[in-house]
């Protein structure tokens, strides 16, 4: 009885696996017709350039939104850092280096917001693109994508520099206020 159950279960397993393989792989080819996101396949180079610019502009809009979220986080970070500095000051700690670094960070945020606003202005004007993000003027669209990319990169570099400076100040504060090990017998 055990042997017949084993043969039956093995046979059932083979049938199930065969069915799974038949369903997993399509029996005919799929054709995507009429999708607007496909690059043109004709020899028209301007069509492909338009396609690339439209994709680049879409990426820059996405990067702009992500960068805006990061800047909002930085604003919240300054509030939390100020609360922490106030708490350390209440404990009698010397936080002058941290206060200077936070002030420099807040001043950098003004420049960061200005640079980010320039990128946002470029995206909002969408010169060379229609309201749907499709290229209507190839040269103007190219300039818009390049300038937007440069503005976003400049903002990103400012964010990185400001972050490095404040992390350095925190590291220096921790090193200066590290607990002194005591000799215990």
PDB file of C-alpha atoms in Angstrom:
ATOM      1  CA  UNK A   1       0.000   0.000   0.000  1.00  0.00           C
ATOM      2  CA  UNK A   2       2.820   2.388   0.854  1.00  0.00           C
ATOM      3  CA  UNK A   3       4.521   1.692  -2.449  1.00  0.00           C
ATOM      4  CA  UNK A   4       1.403   2.482  -4.488  1.00  0.00           C
ATOM      5  CA  UNK A   5       0.872   5.746  -2.545  1.00  0.00           C
ATOM      6  CA  UNK A   6       4.481   6.708  -3.180  1.00  0.00           C
ATOM      7  CA  UNK A   7       4.111   6.041  -6.927  1.00  0.00           C
ATOM      8  CA  UNK A   8       0.796   7.903  -7.016  1.00  0.00           C
ATOM      9  CA  UNK A   9       2.186  10.947  -5.140  1.00  0.00           C
ATOM     10  CA  UNK A  10       5.309  10.993  -7.357  1.00  0.00           C
ATOM     11  CA  UNK A  11       3.144  10.880 -10.468  1.00  0.00           C
ATOM     12  CA  UNK A  12       0.946  13.663  -9.145  1.00  0.00           C
ATOM     13  CA  UNK A  13       4.033  15.750  -8.379  1.00  0.00           C
ATOM     14  CA  UNK A  14       5.331  15.270 -11.950  1.00  0.00           C
ATOM     15  CA  UNK A  15       1.974  16.330 -13.406  1.00  0.00           C
ATOM     16  CA  UNK A  16       1.830  19.427 -11.171  1.00  0.00           C
ATOM     17  CA  UNK A  17       5.387  20.446 -12.087  1.00  0.00           C
ATOM     18  CA  UNK A  18       4.694  19.965 -15.792  1.00  0.00           C
ATOM     19  CA  UNK A  19       1.557  22.090 -15.484  1.00  0.00           C
ATOM     20  CA  UNK A  20       3.456  24.802 -13.644  1.00  0.00           C
ATOM     21  CA  UNK A  21       6.123  24.912 -16.357  1.00  0.00           C
ATOM     22  CA  UNK A  22       3.489  25.099 -19.093  1.00  0.00           C
ATOM     23  CA  UNK A  23       1.770  28.011 -17.380  1.00  0.00           C
ATOM     24  CA  UNK A  24       5.006  29.806 -16.519  1.00  0.00           C
ATOM     25  CA  UNK A  25       6.238  30.103 -20.081  1.00  0.00           C
ATOM     26  CA  UNK A  26       4.021  31.687 -22.725  1.00  0.00           C
ATOM     27  CA  UNK A  27       3.106  29.602 -25.717  1.00  0.00           C
ATOM     28  CA  UNK A  28       3.093  32.546 -28.109  1.00  0.00           C
ATOM     29  CA  UNK A  29       4.948  35.801 -28.441  1.00  0.00           C
ATOM     30  CA  UNK A  30       3.571  38.952 -26.891  1.00  0.00           C
ATOM     31  CA  UNK A  31       3.451  42.151 -28.884  1.00  0.00           C
ATOM     32  CA  UNK A  32       3.280  45.593 -27.355  1.00  0.00           C
ATOM     33  CA  UNK A  33       1.594  47.814 -29.847  1.00  0.00           C
ATOM     34  CA  UNK A  34       0.539  51.379 -29.359  1.00  0.00           C
ATOM     35  CA  UNK A  35       2.453  52.058 -26.177  1.00  0.00           C
ATOM     36  CA  UNK A  36       3.641  55.650 -26.110  1.00  0.00           C
ATOM     37  CA  UNK A  37       6.704  54.918 -23.946  1.00  0.00           C
ATOM     38  CA  UNK A  38       8.464  52.864 -26.606  1.00  0.00           C
ATOM     39  CA  UNK A  39      11.378  54.441 -28.436  1.00  0.00           C
ATOM     40  CA  UNK A  40      10.861  54.968 -32.128  1.00  0.00           C
ATOM     41  CA  UNK A  41      12.322  52.206 -34.259  1.00  0.00           C
ATOM     42  CA  UNK A  42      12.571  54.164 -37.474  1.00  0.00           C
ATOM     43  CA  UNK A  43      15.791  55.768 -38.641  1.00  0.00           C
ATOM     44  CA  UNK A  44      14.568  59.142 -37.350  1.00  0.00           C
ATOM     45  CA  UNK A  45      17.271  60.365 -34.942  1.00  0.00           C
ATOM     46  CA  UNK A  46      15.215  63.306 -33.688  1.00  0.00           C
ATOM     47  CA  UNK A  47      12.500  60.917 -32.519  1.00  0.00           C
ATOM     48  CA  UNK A  48      14.987  59.012 -30.398  1.00  0.00           C
ATOM     49  CA  UNK A  49      16.490  62.263 -29.063  1.00  0.00           C
ATOM     50  CA  UNK A  50      13.003  63.428 -28.071  1.00  0.00           C
ATOM     51  CA  UNK A  51      12.383  60.114 -26.337  1.00  0.00           C
ATOM     52  CA  UNK A  52      15.643  60.432 -24.379  1.00  0.00           C
ATOM     53  CA  UNK A  53      14.931  64.047 -23.406  1.00  0.00           C
ATOM     54  CA  UNK A  54      11.419  63.186 -22.246  1.00  0.00           C
ATOM     55  CA  UNK A  55      12.797  60.390 -20.056  1.00  0.00           C
ATOM     56  CA  UNK A  56      15.577  62.635 -18.725  1.00  0.00           C
ATOM     57  CA  UNK A  57      13.071  65.384 -17.880  1.00  0.00           C
ATOM     58  CA  UNK A  58      10.875  62.863 -16.092  1.00  0.00           C
ATOM     59  CA  UNK A  59      13.879  61.663 -14.050  1.00  0.00           C
ATOM     60  CA  UNK A  60      14.801  65.236 -13.161  1.00  0.00           C
ATOM     61  CA  UNK A  61      11.240  65.879 -11.945  1.00  0.00           C
ATOM     62  CA  UNK A  62      11.476  62.763  -9.782  1.00  0.00           C
ATOM     63  CA  UNK A  63      14.891  63.836  -8.462  1.00  0.00           C
ATOM     64  CA  UNK A  64      13.471  67.275  -7.672  1.00  0.00           C
ATOM     65  CA  UNK A  65      10.689  65.742  -5.572  1.00  0.00           C
ATOM     66  CA  UNK A  66      13.147  63.505  -3.713  1.00  0.00           C
ATOM     67  CA  UNK A  67      15.445  66.445  -3.073  1.00  0.00           C
ATOM     68  CA  UNK A  68      12.532  68.507  -1.716  1.00  0.00           C
ATOM     69  CA  UNK A  69      11.790  65.725   0.790  1.00  0.00           C
ATOM     70  CA  UNK A  70      15.447  65.622   1.823  1.00  0.00           C
ATOM     71  CA  UNK A  71      15.484  69.379   2.402  1.00  0.00           C
ATOM     72  CA  UNK A  72      12.366  69.103   4.578  1.00  0.00           C
ATOM     73  CA  UNK A  73      14.125  66.411   6.616  1.00  0.00           C
ATOM     74  CA  UNK A  74      17.100  68.730   7.023  1.00  0.00           C
ATOM     75  CA  UNK A  75      14.796  71.454   8.391  1.00  0.00           C
ATOM     76  CA  UNK A  76      13.408  68.992  10.935  1.00  0.00           C
ATOM     77  CA  UNK A  77      16.948  67.905  11.756  1.00  0.00           C
ATOM     78  CA  UNK A  78      17.942  71.448  12.694  1.00  0.00           C
ATOM     79  CA  UNK A  79      15.001  71.653  15.099  1.00  0.00           C
ATOM     80  CA  UNK A  80      16.002  68.382  16.783  1.00  0.00           C
ATOM     81  CA  UNK A  81      19.655  69.406  16.879  1.00  0.00           C
ATOM     82  CA  UNK A  82      18.736  72.694  18.569  1.00  0.00           C
ATOM     83  CA  UNK A  83      16.701  70.796  21.175  1.00  0.00           C
ATOM     84  CA  UNK A  84      19.658  68.497  21.842  1.00  0.00           C
ATOM     85  CA  UNK A  85      22.079  71.419  22.104  1.00  0.00           C
ATOM     86  CA  UNK A  86      19.732  73.131  24.567  1.00  0.00           C
ATOM     87  CA  UNK A  87      19.565  69.946  26.654  1.00  0.00           C
ATOM     88  CA  UNK A  88      23.368  69.650  26.690  1.00  0.00           C
ATOM     89  CA  UNK A  89      23.690  73.320  27.603  1.00  0.00           C
ATOM     90  CA  UNK A  90      21.259  72.782  30.495  1.00  0.00           C
ATOM     91  CA  UNK A  91      23.592  70.049  31.763  1.00  0.00           C
ATOM     92  CA  UNK A  92      26.436  72.562  31.787  1.00  0.00           C
ATOM     93  CA  UNK A  93      28.276  71.253  28.712  1.00  0.00           C
ATOM     94  CA  UNK A  94      30.292  73.538  26.434  1.00  0.00           C
ATOM     95  CA  UNK A  95      28.359  73.421  23.178  1.00  0.00           C
ATOM     96  CA  UNK A  96      29.805  76.493  21.474  1.00  0.00           C
ATOM     97  CA  UNK A  97      31.312  74.402  18.645  1.00  0.00           C
ATOM     98  CA  UNK A  98      27.983  72.674  18.042  1.00  0.00           C
ATOM     99  CA  UNK A  99      26.118  75.985  18.066  1.00  0.00           C
ATOM    100  CA  UNK A 100      28.506  77.430  15.488  1.00  0.00           C
ATOM    101  CA  UNK A 101      28.162  74.351  13.307  1.00  0.00           C
ATOM    102  CA  UNK A 102      24.369  74.457  13.567  1.00  0.00           C
ATOM    103  CA  UNK A 103      24.339  78.155  12.643  1.00  0.00           C
ATOM    104  CA  UNK A 104      26.550  77.437   9.623  1.00  0.00           C
ATOM    105  CA  UNK A 105      24.245  74.538   8.709  1.00  0.00           C
ATOM    106  CA  UNK A 106      21.168  76.780   8.913  1.00  0.00           C
ATOM    107  CA  UNK A 107      22.917  79.411   6.773  1.00  0.00           C
ATOM    108  CA  UNK A 108      23.771  76.691   4.241  1.00  0.00           C
ATOM    109  CA  UNK A 109      20.100  75.710   4.197  1.00  0.00           C
ATOM    110  CA  UNK A 110      19.255  79.175   2.869  1.00  0.00           C
ATOM    111  CA  UNK A 111      21.622  78.658  -0.080  1.00  0.00           C
ATOM    112  CA  UNK A 112      20.387  75.080  -0.530  1.00  0.00           C
ATOM    113  CA  UNK A 113      16.773  76.266  -0.706  1.00  0.00           C
ATOM    114  CA  UNK A 114      17.707  78.971  -3.220  1.00  0.00           C
ATOM    115  CA  UNK A 115      19.476  76.466  -5.467  1.00  0.00           C
ATOM    116  CA  UNK A 116      16.622  73.987  -5.143  1.00  0.00           C
ATOM    117  CA  UNK A 117      14.136  76.741  -5.997  1.00  0.00           C
ATOM    118  CA  UNK A 118      16.099  77.440  -9.197  1.00  0.00           C
ATOM    119  CA  UNK A 119      15.763  73.775 -10.196  1.00  0.00           C
ATOM    120  CA  UNK A 120      12.056  73.853  -9.339  1.00  0.00           C
ATOM    121  CA  UNK A 121      11.617  77.020 -11.433  1.00  0.00           C
ATOM    122  CA  UNK A 122      13.274  75.323 -14.415  1.00  0.00           C
ATOM    123  CA  UNK A 123      11.014  72.285 -14.112  1.00  0.00           C
ATOM    124  CA  UNK A 124       7.923  74.447 -13.683  1.00  0.00           C
ATOM    125  CA  UNK A 125       8.750  76.547 -16.759  1.00  0.00           C
ATOM    126  CA  UNK A 126       9.385  73.318 -18.738  1.00  0.00           C
ATOM    127  CA  UNK A 127      10.829  75.237 -21.691  1.00  0.00           C
ATOM    128  CA  UNK A 128      10.856  73.003 -24.743  1.00  0.00           C
ATOM    129  CA  UNK A 129       8.260  70.633 -23.257  1.00  0.00           C
ATOM    130  CA  UNK A 130       4.484  70.718 -23.314  1.00  0.00           C
ATOM    131  CA  UNK A 131       2.375  70.302 -20.164  1.00  0.00           C
ATOM    132  CA  UNK A 132       2.509  66.506 -20.542  1.00  0.00           C
ATOM    133  CA  UNK A 133       6.325  66.419 -20.651  1.00  0.00           C
ATOM    134  CA  UNK A 134       6.562  65.807 -24.388  1.00  0.00           C
ATOM    135  CA  UNK A 135       9.245  67.605 -26.379  1.00  0.00           C
ATOM    136  CA  UNK A 136       7.977  70.437 -28.564  1.00  0.00           C
ATOM    137  CA  UNK A 137      11.302  72.253 -29.104  1.00  0.00           C
ATOM    138  CA  UNK A 138      14.363  69.991 -29.158  1.00  0.00           C
ATOM    139  CA  UNK A 139      17.024  72.623 -28.393  1.00  0.00           C
ATOM    140  CA  UNK A 140      15.064  74.359 -25.638  1.00  0.00           C
ATOM    141  CA  UNK A 141      14.233  70.990 -24.067  1.00  0.00           C
ATOM    142  CA  UNK A 142      17.901  70.003 -24.119  1.00  0.00           C
ATOM    143  CA  UNK A 143      18.899  73.240 -22.381  1.00  0.00           C
ATOM    144  CA  UNK A 144      16.126  72.810 -19.793  1.00  0.00           C
ATOM    145  CA  UNK A 145      17.266  69.284 -18.930  1.00  0.00           C
ATOM    146  CA  UNK A 146      20.928  70.334 -18.716  1.00  0.00           C
ATOM    147  CA  UNK A 147      20.258  73.381 -16.522  1.00  0.00           C
ATOM    148  CA  UNK A 148      17.894  71.433 -14.271  1.00  0.00           C
ATOM    149  CA  UNK A 149      20.472  68.682 -13.873  1.00  0.00           C
ATOM    150  CA  UNK A 150      23.181  71.225 -13.023  1.00  0.00           C
ATOM    151  CA  UNK A 151      20.967  72.991 -10.462  1.00  0.00           C
ATOM    152  CA  UNK A 152      20.029  69.701  -8.810  1.00  0.00           C
ATOM    153  CA  UNK A 153      23.679  68.602  -8.736  1.00  0.00           C
ATOM    154  CA  UNK A 154      24.784  71.914  -7.211  1.00  0.00           C
ATOM    155  CA  UNK A 155      22.091  71.583  -4.545  1.00  0.00           C
ATOM    156  CA  UNK A 156      23.109  67.999  -3.848  1.00  0.00           C
ATOM    157  CA  UNK A 157      26.741  69.068  -3.417  1.00  0.00           C
ATOM    158  CA  UNK A 158      25.725  71.848  -1.021  1.00  0.00           C
ATOM    159  CA  UNK A 159      23.693  69.345   1.001  1.00  0.00           C
ATOM    160  CA  UNK A 160      26.667  66.978   1.163  1.00  0.00           C
ATOM    161  CA  UNK A 161      29.054  69.762   2.225  1.00  0.00           C
ATOM    162  CA  UNK A 162      26.705  70.994   4.945  1.00  0.00           C
ATOM    163  CA  UNK A 163      26.207  67.447   6.196  1.00  0.00           C
ATOM    164  CA  UNK A 164      29.956  66.811   6.312  1.00  0.00           C
ATOM    165  CA  UNK A 165      30.565  70.015   8.261  1.00  0.00           C
ATOM    166  CA  UNK A 166      27.966  69.257  10.915  1.00  0.00           C
ATOM    167  CA  UNK A 167      29.114  65.629  11.256  1.00  0.00           C
ATOM    168  CA  UNK A 168      32.666  66.880  11.769  1.00  0.00           C
ATOM    169  CA  UNK A 169      31.495  69.263  14.500  1.00  0.00           C
ATOM    170  CA  UNK A 170      29.604  66.442  16.226  1.00  0.00           C
ATOM    171  CA  UNK A 171      32.664  64.171  16.015  1.00  0.00           C
ATOM    172  CA  UNK A 172      34.885  66.883  17.473  1.00  0.00           C
ATOM    173  CA  UNK A 173      32.410  67.508  20.294  1.00  0.00           C
ATOM    174  CA  UNK A 174      32.256  63.800  21.123  1.00  0.00           C
ATOM    175  CA  UNK A 175      36.034  63.502  21.116  1.00  0.00           C
ATOM    176  CA  UNK A 176      36.395  66.544  23.360  1.00  0.00           C
ATOM    177  CA  UNK A 177      33.724  65.296  25.773  1.00  0.00           C
ATOM    178  CA  UNK A 178      34.513  61.610  25.745  1.00  0.00           C
ATOM    179  CA  UNK A 179      34.411  59.988  29.176  1.00  0.00           C
ATOM    180  CA  UNK A 180      37.825  59.677  30.783  1.00  0.00           C
ATOM    181  CA  UNK A 181      38.658  56.072  31.621  1.00  0.00           C
ATOM    182  CA  UNK A 182      39.529  55.547  35.272  1.00  0.00           C
ATOM    183  CA  UNK A 183      41.958  53.051  36.711  1.00  0.00           C
ATOM    184  CA  UNK A 184      40.158  50.615  38.907  1.00  0.00           C
ATOM    185  CA  UNK A 185      41.917  47.942  40.901  1.00  0.00           C
TER     186      UNK A 185
END
